[in-house]
Each structure stands twice: as C-alpha cells, then as structure tokens.
PDB file of C-alpha atoms and ligand atoms in Angstrom:
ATOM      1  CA  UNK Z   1     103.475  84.700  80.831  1.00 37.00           C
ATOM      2  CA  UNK Z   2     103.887  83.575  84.454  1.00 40.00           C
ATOM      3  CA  UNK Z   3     100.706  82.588  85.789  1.00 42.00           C
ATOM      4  CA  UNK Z   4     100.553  83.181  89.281  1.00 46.00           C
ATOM      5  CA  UNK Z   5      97.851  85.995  88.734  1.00 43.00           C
ATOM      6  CA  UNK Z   6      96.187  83.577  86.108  1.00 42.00           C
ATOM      7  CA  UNK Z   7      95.797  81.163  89.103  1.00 42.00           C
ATOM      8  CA  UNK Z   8      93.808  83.898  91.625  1.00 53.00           C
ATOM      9  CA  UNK Z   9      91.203  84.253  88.456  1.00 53.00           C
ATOM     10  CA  UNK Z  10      92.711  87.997  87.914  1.00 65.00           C
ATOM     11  CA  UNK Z  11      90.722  90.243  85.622  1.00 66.00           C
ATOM     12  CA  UNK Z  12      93.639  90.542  82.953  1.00 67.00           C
ATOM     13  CA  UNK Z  13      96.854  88.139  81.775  1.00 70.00           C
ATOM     14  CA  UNK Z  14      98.975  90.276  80.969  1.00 89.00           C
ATOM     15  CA  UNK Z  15      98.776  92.334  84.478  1.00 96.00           C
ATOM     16  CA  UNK Z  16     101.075  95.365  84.228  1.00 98.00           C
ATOM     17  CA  UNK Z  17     104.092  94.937  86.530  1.00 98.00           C
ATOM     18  CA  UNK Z  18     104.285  98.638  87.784  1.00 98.00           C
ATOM     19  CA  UNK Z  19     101.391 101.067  87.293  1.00 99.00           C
ATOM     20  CA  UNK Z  20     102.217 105.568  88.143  1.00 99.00           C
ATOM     21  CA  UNK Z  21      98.793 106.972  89.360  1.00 99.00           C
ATOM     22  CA  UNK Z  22      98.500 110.153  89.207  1.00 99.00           C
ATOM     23  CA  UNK Z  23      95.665 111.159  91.937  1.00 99.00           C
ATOM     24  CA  UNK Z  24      94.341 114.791  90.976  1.00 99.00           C
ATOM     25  CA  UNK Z  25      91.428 116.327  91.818  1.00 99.00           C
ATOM     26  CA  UNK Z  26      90.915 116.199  95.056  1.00 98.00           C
ATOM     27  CA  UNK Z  27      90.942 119.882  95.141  1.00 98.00           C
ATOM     28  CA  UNK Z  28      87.693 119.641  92.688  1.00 98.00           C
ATOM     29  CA  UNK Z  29      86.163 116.901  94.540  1.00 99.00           C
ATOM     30  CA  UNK Z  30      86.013 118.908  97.739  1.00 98.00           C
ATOM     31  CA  UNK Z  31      84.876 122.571  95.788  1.00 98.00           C
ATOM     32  CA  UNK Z  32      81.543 120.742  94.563  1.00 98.00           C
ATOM     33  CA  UNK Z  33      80.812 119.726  97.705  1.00 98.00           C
ATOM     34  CA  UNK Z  34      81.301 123.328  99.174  1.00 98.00           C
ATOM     35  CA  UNK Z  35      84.046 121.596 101.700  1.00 98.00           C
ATOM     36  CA  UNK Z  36      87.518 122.886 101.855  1.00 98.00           C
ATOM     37  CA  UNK Z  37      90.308 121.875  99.663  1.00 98.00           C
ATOM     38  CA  UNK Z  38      91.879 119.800 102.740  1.00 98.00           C
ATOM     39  CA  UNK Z  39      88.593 118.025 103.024  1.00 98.00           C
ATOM     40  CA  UNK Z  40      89.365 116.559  99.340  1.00 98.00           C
ATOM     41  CA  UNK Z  41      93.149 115.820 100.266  1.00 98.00           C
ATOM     42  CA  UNK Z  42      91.191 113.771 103.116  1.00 98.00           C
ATOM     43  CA  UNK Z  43      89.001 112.189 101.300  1.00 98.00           C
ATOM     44  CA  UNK Z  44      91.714 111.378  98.443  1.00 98.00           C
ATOM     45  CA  UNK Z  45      94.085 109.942 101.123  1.00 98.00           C
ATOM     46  CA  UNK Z  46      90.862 107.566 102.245  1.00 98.00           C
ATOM     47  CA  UNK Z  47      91.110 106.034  98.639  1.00 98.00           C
ATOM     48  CA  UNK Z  48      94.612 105.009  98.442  1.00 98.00           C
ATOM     49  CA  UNK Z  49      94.512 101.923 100.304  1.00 98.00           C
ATOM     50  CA  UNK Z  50      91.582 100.257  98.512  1.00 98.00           C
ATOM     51  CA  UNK Z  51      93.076 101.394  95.066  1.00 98.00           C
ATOM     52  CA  UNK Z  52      96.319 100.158  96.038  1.00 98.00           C
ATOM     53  CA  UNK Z  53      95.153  96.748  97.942  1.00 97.00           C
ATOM     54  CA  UNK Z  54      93.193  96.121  94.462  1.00 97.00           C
ATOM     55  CA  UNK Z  55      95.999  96.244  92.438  1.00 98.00           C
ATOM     56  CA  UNK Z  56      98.362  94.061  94.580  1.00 97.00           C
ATOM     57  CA  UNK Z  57      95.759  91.571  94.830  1.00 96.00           C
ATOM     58  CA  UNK Z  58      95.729  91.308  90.682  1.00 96.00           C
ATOM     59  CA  UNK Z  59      99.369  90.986  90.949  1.00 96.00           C
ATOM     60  CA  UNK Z  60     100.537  94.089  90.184  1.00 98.00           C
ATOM     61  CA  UNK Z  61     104.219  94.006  91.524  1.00 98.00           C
ATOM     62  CA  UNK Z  62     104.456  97.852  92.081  1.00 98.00           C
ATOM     63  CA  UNK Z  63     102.365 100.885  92.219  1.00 98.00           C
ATOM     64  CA  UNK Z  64     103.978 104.218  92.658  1.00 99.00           C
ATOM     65  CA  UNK Z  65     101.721 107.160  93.666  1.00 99.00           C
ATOM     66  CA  UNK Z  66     102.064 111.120  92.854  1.00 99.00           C
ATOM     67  CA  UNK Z  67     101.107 112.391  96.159  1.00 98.00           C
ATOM     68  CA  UNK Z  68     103.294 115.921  96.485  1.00 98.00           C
ATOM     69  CA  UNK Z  69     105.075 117.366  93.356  1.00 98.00           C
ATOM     70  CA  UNK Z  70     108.139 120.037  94.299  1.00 98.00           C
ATOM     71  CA  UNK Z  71     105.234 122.406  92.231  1.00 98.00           C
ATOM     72  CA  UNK Z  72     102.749 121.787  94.475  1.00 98.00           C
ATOM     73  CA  UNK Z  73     104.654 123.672  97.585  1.00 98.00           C
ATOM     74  CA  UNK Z  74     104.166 126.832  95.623  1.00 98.00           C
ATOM     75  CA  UNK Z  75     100.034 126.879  96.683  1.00 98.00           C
ATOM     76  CA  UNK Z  76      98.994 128.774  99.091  1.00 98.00           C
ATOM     77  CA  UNK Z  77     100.767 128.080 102.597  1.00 98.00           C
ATOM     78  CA  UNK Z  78      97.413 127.089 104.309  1.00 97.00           C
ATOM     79  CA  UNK Z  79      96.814 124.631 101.347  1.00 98.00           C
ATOM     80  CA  UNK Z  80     100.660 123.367 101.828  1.00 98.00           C
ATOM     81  CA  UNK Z  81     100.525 123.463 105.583  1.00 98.00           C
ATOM     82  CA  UNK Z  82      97.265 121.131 105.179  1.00 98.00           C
ATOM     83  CA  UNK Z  83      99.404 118.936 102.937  1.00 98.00           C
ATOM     84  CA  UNK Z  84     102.028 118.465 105.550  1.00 98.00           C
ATOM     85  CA  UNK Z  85      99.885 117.765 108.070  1.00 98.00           C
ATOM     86  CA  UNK Z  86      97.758 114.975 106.713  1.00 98.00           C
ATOM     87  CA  UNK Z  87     101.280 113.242 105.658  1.00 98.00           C
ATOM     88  CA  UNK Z  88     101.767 113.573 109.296  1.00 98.00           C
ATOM     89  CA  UNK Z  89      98.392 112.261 110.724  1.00 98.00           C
ATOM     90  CA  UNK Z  90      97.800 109.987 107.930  1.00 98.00           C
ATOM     91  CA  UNK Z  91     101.023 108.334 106.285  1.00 98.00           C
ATOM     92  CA  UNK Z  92     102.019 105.604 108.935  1.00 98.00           C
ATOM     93  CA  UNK Z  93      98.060 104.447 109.619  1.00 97.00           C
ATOM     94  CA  UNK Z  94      97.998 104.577 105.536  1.00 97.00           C
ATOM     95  CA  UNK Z  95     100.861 102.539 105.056  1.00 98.00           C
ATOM     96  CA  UNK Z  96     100.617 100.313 108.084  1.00 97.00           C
ATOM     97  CA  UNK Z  97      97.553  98.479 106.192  1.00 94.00           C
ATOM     98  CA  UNK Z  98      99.909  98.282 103.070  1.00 97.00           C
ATOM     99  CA  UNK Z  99     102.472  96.392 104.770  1.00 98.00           C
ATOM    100  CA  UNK Z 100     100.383  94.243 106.535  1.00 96.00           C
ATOM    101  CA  UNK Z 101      99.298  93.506 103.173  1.00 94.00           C
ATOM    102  CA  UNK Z 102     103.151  92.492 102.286  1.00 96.00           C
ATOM    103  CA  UNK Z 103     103.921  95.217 100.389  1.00 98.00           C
ATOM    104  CA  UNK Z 104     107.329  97.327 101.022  1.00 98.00           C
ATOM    105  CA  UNK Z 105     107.102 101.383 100.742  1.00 98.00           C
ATOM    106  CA  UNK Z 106     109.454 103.417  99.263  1.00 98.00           C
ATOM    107  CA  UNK Z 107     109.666 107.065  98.488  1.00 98.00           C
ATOM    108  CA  UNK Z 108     110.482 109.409  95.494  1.00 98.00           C
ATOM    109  CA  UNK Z 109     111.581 112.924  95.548  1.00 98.00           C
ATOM    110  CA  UNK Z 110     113.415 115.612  97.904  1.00 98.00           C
ATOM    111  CA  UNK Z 111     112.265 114.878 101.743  1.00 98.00           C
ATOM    112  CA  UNK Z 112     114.496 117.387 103.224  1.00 98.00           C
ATOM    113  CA  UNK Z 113     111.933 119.856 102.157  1.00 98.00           C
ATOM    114  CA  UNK Z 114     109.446 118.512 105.110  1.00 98.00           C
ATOM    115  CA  UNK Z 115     110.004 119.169 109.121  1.00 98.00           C
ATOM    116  CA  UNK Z 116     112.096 116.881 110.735  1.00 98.00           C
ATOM    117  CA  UNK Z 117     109.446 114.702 112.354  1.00 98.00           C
ATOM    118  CA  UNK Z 118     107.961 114.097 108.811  1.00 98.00           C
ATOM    119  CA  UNK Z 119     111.096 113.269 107.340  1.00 98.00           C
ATOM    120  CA  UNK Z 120     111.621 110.798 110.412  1.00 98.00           C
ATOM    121  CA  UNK Z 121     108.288 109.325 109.906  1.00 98.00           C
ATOM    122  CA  UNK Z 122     109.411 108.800 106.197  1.00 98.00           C
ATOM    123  CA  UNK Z 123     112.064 106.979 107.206  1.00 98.00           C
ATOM    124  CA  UNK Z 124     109.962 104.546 109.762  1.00 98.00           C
ATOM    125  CA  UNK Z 125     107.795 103.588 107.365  1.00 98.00           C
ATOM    126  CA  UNK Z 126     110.570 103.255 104.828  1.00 98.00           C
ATOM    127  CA  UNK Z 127     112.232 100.889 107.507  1.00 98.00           C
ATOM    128  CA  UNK Z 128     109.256  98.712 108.170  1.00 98.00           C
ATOM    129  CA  UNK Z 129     109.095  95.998 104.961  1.00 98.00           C
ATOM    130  CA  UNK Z 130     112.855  96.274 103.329  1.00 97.00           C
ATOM    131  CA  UNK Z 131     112.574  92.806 102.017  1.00 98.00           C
ATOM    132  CA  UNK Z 132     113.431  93.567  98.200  1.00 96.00           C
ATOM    133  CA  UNK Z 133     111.346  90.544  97.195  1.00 97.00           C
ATOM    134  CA  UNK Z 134     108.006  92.130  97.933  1.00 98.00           C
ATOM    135  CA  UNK Z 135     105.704  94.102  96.138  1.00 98.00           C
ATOM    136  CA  UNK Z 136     106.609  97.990  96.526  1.00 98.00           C
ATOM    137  CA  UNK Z 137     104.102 101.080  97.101  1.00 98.00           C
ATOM    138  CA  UNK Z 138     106.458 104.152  96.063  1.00 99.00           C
ATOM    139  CA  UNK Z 139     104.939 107.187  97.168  1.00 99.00           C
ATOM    140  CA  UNK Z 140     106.355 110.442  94.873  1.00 99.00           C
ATOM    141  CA  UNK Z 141     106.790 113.387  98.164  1.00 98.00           C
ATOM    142  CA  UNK Z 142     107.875 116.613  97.248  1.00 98.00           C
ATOM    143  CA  UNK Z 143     108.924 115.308  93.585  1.00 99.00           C
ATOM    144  CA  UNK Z 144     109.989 116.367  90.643  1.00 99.00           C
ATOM    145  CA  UNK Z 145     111.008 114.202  87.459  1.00 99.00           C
ATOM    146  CA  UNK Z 146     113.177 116.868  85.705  1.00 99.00           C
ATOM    147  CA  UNK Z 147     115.175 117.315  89.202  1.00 98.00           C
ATOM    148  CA  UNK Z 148     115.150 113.449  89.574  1.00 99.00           C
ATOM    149  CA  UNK Z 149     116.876 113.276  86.024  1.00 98.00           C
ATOM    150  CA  UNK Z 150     119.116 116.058  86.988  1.00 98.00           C
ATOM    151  CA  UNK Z 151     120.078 114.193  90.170  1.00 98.00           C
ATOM    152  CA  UNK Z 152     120.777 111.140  89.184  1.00 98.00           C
ATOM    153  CA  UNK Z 153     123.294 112.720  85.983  1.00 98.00           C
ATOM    154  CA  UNK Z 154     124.896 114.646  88.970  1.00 98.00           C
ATOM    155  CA  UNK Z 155     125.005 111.436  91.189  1.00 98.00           C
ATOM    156  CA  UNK Z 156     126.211 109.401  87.716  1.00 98.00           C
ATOM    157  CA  UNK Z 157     128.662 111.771  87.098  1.00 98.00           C
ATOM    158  CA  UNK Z 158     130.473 112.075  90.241  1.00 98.00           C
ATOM    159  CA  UNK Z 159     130.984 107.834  89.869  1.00 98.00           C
ATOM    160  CA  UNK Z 160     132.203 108.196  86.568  1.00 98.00           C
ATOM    161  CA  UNK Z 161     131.025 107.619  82.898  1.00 97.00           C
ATOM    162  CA  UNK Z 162     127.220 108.483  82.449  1.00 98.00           C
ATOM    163  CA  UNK Z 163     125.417 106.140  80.345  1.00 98.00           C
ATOM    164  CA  UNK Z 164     122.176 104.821  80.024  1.00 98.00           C
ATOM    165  CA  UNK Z 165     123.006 102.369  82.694  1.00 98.00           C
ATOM    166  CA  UNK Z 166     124.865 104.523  85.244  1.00 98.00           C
ATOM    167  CA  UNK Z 167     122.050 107.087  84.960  1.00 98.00           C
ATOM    168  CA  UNK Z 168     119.602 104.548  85.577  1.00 98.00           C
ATOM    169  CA  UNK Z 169     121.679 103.179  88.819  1.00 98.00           C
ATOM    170  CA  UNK Z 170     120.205 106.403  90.471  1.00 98.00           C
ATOM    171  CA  UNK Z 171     117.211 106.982  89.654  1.00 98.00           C
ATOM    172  CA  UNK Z 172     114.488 106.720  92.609  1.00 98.00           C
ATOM    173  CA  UNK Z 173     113.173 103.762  90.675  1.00 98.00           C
ATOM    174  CA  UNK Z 174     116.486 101.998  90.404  1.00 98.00           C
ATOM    175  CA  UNK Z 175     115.270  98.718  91.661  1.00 97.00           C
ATOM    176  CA  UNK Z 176     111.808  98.639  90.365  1.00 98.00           C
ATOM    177  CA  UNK Z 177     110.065  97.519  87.494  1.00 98.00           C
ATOM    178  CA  UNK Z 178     109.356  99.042  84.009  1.00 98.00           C
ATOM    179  CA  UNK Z 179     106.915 101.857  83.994  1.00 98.00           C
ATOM    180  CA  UNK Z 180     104.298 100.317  82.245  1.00 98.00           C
ATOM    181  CA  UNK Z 181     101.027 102.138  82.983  1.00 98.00           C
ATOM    182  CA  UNK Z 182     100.025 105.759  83.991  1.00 99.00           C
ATOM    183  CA  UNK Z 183      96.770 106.526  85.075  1.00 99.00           C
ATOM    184  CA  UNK Z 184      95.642 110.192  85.812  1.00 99.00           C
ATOM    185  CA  UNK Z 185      92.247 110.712  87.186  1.00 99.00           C
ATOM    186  CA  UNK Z 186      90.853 114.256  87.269  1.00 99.00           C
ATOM    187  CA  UNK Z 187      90.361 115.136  83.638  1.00 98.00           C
ATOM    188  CA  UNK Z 188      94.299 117.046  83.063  1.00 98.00           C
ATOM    189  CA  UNK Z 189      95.538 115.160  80.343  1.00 98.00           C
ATOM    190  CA  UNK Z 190      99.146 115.436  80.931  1.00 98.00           C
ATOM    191  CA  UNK Z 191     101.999 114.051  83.354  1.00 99.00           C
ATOM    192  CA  UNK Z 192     102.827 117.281  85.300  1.00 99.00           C
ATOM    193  CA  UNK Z 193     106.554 116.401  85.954  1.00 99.00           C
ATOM    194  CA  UNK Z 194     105.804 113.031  86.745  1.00 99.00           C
ATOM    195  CA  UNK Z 195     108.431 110.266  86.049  1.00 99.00           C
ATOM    196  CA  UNK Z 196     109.537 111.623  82.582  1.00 98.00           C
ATOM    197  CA  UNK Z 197     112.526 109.506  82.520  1.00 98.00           C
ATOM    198  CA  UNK Z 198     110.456 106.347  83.091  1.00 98.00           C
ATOM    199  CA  UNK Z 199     107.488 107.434  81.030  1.00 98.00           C
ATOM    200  CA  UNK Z 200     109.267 106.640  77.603  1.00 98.00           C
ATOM    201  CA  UNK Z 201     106.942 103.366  76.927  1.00 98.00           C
ATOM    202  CA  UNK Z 202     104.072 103.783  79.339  1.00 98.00           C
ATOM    203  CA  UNK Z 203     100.684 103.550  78.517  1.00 98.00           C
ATOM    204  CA  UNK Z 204      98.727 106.777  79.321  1.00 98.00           C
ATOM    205  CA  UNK Z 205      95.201 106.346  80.854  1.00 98.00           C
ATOM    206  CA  UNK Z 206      93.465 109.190  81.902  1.00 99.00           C
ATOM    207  CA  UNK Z 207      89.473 109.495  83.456  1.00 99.00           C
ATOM    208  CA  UNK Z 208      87.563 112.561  84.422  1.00 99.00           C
ATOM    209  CA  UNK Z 209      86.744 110.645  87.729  1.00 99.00           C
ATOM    210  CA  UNK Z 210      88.404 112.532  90.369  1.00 99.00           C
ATOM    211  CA  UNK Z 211      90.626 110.933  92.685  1.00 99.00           C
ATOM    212  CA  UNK Z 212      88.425 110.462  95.561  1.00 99.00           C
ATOM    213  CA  UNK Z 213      85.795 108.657  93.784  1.00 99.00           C
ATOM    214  CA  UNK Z 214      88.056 106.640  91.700  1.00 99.00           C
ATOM    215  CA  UNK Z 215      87.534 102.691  92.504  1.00 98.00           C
ATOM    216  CA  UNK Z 216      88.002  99.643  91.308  1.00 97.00           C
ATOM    217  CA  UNK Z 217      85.602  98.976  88.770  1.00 98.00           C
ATOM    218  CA  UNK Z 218      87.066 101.545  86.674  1.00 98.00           C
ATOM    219  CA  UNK Z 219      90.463 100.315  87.152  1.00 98.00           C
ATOM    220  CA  UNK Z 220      89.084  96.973  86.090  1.00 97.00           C
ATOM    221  CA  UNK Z 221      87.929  98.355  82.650  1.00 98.00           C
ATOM    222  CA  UNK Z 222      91.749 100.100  82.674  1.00 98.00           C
ATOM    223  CA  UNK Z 223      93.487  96.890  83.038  1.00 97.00           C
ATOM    224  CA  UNK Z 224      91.269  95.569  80.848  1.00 96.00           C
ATOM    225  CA  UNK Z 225      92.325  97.705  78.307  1.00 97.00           C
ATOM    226  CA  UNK Z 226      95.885  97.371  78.932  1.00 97.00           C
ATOM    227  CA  UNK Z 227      95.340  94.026  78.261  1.00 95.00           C
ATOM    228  CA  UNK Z 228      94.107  94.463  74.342  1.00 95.00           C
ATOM    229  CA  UNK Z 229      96.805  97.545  73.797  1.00 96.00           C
ATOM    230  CA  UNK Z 230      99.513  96.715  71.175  1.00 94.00           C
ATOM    231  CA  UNK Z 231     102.712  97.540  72.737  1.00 95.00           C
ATOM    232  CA  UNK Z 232     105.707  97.611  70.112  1.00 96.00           C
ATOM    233  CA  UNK Z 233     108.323  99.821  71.488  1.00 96.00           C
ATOM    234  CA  UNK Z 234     109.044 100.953  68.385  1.00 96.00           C
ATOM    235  CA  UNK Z 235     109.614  97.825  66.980  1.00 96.00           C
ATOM    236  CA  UNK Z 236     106.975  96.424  63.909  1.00 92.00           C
TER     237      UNK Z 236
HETATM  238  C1  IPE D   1      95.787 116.399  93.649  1.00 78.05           C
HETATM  239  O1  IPE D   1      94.621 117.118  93.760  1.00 78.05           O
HETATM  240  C2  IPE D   1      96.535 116.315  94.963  1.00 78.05           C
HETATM  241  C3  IPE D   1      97.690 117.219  95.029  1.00 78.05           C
HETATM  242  C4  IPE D   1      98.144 117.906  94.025  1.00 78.05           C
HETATM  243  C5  IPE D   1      98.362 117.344  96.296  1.00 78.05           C
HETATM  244  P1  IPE D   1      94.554 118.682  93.496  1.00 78.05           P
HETATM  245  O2  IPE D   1      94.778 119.390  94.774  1.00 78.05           O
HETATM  246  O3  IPE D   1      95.460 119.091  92.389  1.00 78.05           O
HETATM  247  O4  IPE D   1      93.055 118.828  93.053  1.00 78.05           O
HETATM  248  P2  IPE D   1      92.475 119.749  91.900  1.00 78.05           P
HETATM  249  O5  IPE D   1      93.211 119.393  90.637  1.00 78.05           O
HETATM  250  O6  IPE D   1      92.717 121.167  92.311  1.00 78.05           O
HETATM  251  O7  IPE D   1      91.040 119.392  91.835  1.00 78.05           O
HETATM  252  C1  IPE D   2      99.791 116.711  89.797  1.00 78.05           C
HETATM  253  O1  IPE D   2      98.616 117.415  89.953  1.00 78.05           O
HETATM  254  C2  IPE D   2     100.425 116.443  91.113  1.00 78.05           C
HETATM  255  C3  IPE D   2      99.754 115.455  91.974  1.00 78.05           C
HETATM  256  C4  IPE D   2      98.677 114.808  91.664  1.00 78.05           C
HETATM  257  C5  IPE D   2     100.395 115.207  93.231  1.00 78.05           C
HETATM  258  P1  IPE D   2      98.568 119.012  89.875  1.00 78.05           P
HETATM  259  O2  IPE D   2      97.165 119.411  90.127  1.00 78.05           O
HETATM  260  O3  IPE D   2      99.620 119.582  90.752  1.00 78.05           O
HETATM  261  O4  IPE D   2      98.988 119.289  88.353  1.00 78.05           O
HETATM  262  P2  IPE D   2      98.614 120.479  87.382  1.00 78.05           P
HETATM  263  O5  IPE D   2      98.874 121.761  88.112  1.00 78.05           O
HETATM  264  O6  IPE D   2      97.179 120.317  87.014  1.00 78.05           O
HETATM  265  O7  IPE D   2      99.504 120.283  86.181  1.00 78.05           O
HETATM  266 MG1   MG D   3      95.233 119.226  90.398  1.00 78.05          MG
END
C-alpha cells in the first residue's frame, strides 16, 4: 500500500480511494427543531465542507456527494424551489473552499433540468480546478443512476459495440476511482438510485445521524471499520 497517507499519521491504511455519501435527513433535522425543511437543506449544505476537507486530508482521492436525485424534483415546488436556490447562493462559496483545498469538482446527473444561470454556475465551478491529477469532489445534481446507465448504453451504442468497457467510457464516473465506500446518514437503509452501476463492490455504511450533525468522529470509526472489512469480490 502506498504510504503517503501512512506518512500524515492517517486514522486508517488502507484509506478508501473514493467514498458516495449519501446526505439524508436534513428534512428531519430541521422538523425536530420546528424550523422549515430549507432550514435543514441549510444547515446540511454547512456540513459538506468539513466532511469533505476531512476526508481529503486522510487521503481519500475522491468523494462524490448525493445532493439532488431526478426523484427529488417531484416534492413540493416550494421545497424544490428552496433546493434551487441554495445551489444558487451556496454552490460557488461551497466549492470555492474545496478548491482552495486542491481538490477539482465535477458533477453527475442531468443539469439541463436547472435555470440557465445555475447551469452556468455549474459550469464555472466545473472550470475552476480541471487538473485531472487532483483529488475530485463530484457532486450528484438532478441524478439518477438507472438514467445514468441508460445514458451511457445510448451514448455506447451510438460509438459502436457496447461492452463492459465502452459502457464504462461514459459513465459520469469515467475517470474516477472504484466505488469503494457508501455512507448514508439518516437511518434509510438503502441507495435510492444512487450509483447502481458503481455500487457492485462497495461497502455500505449507514448511521441514524442525520446529515447535518454528521462529523468527523463518526467518520473516523467508519474508516476505521473499512479498514478491518474483508473485501473478496467474490473471490475466496
Ligand atoms: C436529503 O435530506 C437532502 C435531499 C434529498 C435534497 P431530505 O430532504 O431527504 O431529509 P429527510 O429524509 O426528509 O429528513
Ligand atoms: C436520497 O434521499 C437523495 C439525496 C440524499 C439527495 P431521499 O430522501 O430522496 O431518498 P428516499 O426518498 O428516502 O428514498
Ligand atoms: Mg430523505
């Protein structure tokens, strides 16, 4: 194992390259404190940066982040017009820190669903870091895994032969590492359309914590964890 994590006294060796969080809850978080459901979405977009910084700092090489699934525009329009807006207000001071930190975001999943000035934004921030040797923040907008399996068959298809590898060419994820950890916070225990097609070998975490008050100790005790898992990919 490469030791460059080793050598910063990380909390685990074998430091998963690429780690899915799945932040729910915010929703809950915000209902027990009799605050609106956008007051959660706040508070949930506050945590992303410290999660995120943490994990880049133990090495991690990528972290991709379920922010908007193509599900989650069927909620009430206030709720989705809330959405919008805090990717607006919040997704270039978000990811500013991010990049300053080295890292290079990407994004999953159909933009063209979002006004044009979000979509722009998207595309600023994409635009920022696109040195493909630095560690990547993807950020899952408006996604959906089935429709990014279907796409990239479609995209495949229209090339030529699909196989494993052609499929793979155009996927979202195309240039990024194994999946090798999921986390969900928020007590669901399932994956909600989220990265099926990379999911095949990932370890599944999942915490009642709710996204907002999700920090780093308990990721420590997750990568910890990791750590002593026996993966065998269906091997003996
Ligand atoms: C996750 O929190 C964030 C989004 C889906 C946008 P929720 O909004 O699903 O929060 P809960 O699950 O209702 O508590
Ligand atoms: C998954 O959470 C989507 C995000 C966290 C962005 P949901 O709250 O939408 O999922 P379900 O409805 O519990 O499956
Ligand atoms: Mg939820």
């Amino acid at each position: 194992m490469k030791s460059d994590s080793a050598s910063k006294g990380n909390v685990v060796s074998n430091i998963p390259k690429h780690i899915g969080i799945i932040m729910d809850g915010n929703g809950r978080w915000a209902t027990k404190r009799l605050l609106p459901r956008a007051a959660g979405h706040r508070a949930g977009v506050k945590n992303i940066t410290p999660v995120v910084s943490y994990l880049l700092e133990e090495g991690v090489k990528c972290v991709s982040l379920y922010a908007f699934s193509t599900e989650n525009s069927g909620r009430p329009k206030d709720e989705v017009d809330s959405l919008v807006d805090l990717i607006r207000k919040r997704l270039k001071p978000m990811t500013r820190e991010l990049i300053e930190r080295g890292a290079r975001v990407v994004f999953s999943g159909d933009r063209t669903y979002f006004p044009t000035d979000v979509q722009k934004l998207i595309s600023e921030v994409e635009g920022e870091n696109t040195d493909p040797s630095s560690s990547v923040v993807n950020i899952a907008l408006n996604y959906s895994g089935r429709s990014e399996i279907l796409r990239a068959c479609r995209l495949a298809a229209e090339k030529g032969e699909i196989t494993a590898d052609s499929l793979e060419r155009e996927l979202f994820t195309h240039d990024l590492p194994e999946l090798d950890m999921i986390i969900r916070t928020g007590g669901e225990k399932r994956l909600s359309n989220f990265m099926l097609y990379q999911a095949a070998y990932s370890e599944l975490f999942f915490t009642d914590t709710l996204w907002p008050d999700f920090d780093k100790k308990e990721l420590k005790t997750m990568l910890e964890e990791y750590t002593a898992r026996s993966r065998r990919f269906g091997k003996l």
